[in-house]
PDB file of C-alpha atoms in Angstrom:
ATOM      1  CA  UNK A  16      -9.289  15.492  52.565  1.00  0.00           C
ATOM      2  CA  UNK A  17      -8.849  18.458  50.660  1.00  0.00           C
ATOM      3  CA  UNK A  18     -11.734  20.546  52.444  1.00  0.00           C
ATOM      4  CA  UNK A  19     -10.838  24.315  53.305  1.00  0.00           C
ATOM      5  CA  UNK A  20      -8.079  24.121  51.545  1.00  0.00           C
ATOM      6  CA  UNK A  21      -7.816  26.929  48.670  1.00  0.00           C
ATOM      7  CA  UNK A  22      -5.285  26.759  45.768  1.00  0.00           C
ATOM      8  CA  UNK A  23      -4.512  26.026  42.445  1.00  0.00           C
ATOM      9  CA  UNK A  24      -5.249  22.690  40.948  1.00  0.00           C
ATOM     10  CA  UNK A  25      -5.246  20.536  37.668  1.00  0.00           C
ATOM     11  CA  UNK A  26      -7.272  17.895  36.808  1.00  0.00           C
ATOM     12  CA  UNK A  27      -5.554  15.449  33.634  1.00  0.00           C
ATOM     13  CA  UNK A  28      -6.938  12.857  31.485  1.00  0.00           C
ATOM     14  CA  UNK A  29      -4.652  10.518  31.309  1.00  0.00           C
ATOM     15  CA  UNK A  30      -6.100   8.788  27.817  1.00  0.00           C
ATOM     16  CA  UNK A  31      -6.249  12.461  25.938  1.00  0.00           C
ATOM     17  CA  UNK A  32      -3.482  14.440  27.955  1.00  0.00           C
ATOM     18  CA  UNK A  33      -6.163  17.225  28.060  1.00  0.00           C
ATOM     19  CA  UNK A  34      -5.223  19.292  31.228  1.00  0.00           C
ATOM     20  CA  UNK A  35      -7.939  21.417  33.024  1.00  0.00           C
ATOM     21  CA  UNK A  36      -6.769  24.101  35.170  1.00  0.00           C
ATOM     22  CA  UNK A  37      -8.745  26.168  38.193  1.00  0.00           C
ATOM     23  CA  UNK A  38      -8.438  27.550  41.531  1.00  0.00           C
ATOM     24  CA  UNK A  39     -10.691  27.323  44.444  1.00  0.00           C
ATOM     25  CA  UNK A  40     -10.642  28.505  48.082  1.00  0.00           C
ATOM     26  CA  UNK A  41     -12.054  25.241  48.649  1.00  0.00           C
ATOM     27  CA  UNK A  42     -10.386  22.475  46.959  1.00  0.00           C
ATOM     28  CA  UNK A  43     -12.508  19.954  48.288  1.00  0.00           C
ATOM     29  CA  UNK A  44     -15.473  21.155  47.135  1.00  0.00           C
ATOM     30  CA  UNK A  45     -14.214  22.064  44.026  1.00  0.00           C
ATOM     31  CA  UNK A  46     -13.321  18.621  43.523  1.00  0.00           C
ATOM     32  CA  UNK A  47     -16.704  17.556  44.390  1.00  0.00           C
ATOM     33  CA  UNK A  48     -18.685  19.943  42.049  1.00  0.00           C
ATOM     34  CA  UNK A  49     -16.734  19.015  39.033  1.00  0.00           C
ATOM     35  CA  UNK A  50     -16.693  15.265  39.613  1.00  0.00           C
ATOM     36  CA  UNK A  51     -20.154  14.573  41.351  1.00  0.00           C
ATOM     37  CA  UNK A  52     -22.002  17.751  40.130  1.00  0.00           C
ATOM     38  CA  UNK A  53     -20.639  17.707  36.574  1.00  0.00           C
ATOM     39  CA  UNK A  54     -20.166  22.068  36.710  1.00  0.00           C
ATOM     40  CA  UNK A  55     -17.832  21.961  34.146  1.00  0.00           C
ATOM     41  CA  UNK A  56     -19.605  20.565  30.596  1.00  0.00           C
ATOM     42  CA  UNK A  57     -16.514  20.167  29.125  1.00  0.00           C
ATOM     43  CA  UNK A  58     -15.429  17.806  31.916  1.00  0.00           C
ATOM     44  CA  UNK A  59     -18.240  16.070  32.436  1.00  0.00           C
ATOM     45  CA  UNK A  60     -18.326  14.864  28.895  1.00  0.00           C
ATOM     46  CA  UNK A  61     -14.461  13.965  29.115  1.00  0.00           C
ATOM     47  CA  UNK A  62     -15.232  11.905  32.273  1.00  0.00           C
ATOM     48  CA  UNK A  63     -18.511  10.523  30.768  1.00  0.00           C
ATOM     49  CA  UNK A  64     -16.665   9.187  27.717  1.00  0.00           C
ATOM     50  CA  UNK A  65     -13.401   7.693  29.234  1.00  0.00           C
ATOM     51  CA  UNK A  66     -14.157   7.209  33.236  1.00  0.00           C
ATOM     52  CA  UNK A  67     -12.979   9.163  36.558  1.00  0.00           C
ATOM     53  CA  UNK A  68     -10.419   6.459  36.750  1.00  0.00           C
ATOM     54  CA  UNK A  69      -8.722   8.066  34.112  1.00  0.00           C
ATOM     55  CA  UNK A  70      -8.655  11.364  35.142  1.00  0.00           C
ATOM     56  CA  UNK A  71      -6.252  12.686  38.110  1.00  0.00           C
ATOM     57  CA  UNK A  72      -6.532  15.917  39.937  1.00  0.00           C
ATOM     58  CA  UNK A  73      -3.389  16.854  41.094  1.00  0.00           C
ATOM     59  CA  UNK A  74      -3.218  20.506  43.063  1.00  0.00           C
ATOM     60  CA  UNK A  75      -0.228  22.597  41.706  1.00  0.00           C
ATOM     61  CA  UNK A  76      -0.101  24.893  44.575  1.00  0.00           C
ATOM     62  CA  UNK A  77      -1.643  25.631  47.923  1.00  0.00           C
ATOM     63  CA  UNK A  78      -2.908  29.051  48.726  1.00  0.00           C
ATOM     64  CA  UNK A  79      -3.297  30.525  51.935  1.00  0.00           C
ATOM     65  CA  UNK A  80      -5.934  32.218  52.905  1.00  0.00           C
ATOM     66  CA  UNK A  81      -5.508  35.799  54.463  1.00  0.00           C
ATOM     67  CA  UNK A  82      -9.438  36.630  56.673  1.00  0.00           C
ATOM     68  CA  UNK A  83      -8.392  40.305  55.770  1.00  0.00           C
ATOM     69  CA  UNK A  84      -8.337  40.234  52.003  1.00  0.00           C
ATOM     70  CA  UNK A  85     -11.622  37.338  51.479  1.00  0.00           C
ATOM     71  CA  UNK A  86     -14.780  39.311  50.973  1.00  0.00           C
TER      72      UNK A  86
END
């Protein structure tokens, strides 16, 4: 759903109010890494200890993507 998208995002636990913030030119895989993948230790332990379905991930802003400026 969120595939090739690129912006800013937050993902919230909703039992701690802990807020983790990141950016990604692809939001769908970012999503994916952090929930599947566990790349964030930090995060994986919060969503070990109280469950994904406490956690939302909520994207603050979309970002477009200019082919001249991505290297």
């Amino acid at each position: 759903m969120l595939a090739g998208f690129s912006g800013v995002y937050a993902i919230i636990c909703q039992v701690t109010g802990a807020i983790y913030i990141g950016s990604s030119m692809n939001l769908g895989t970012r999503m994916r890494e952090h929930i599947i993948e566990g790349s964030n230790a930090h995060l994986r332990n919060a969503i070990d200890v109280y469950g994904i379905d406490n956690f939302m991930f909520i994207v603050v802003e979309f970002v477009e993507q200019i082919p001249e400026l991505v290297a």
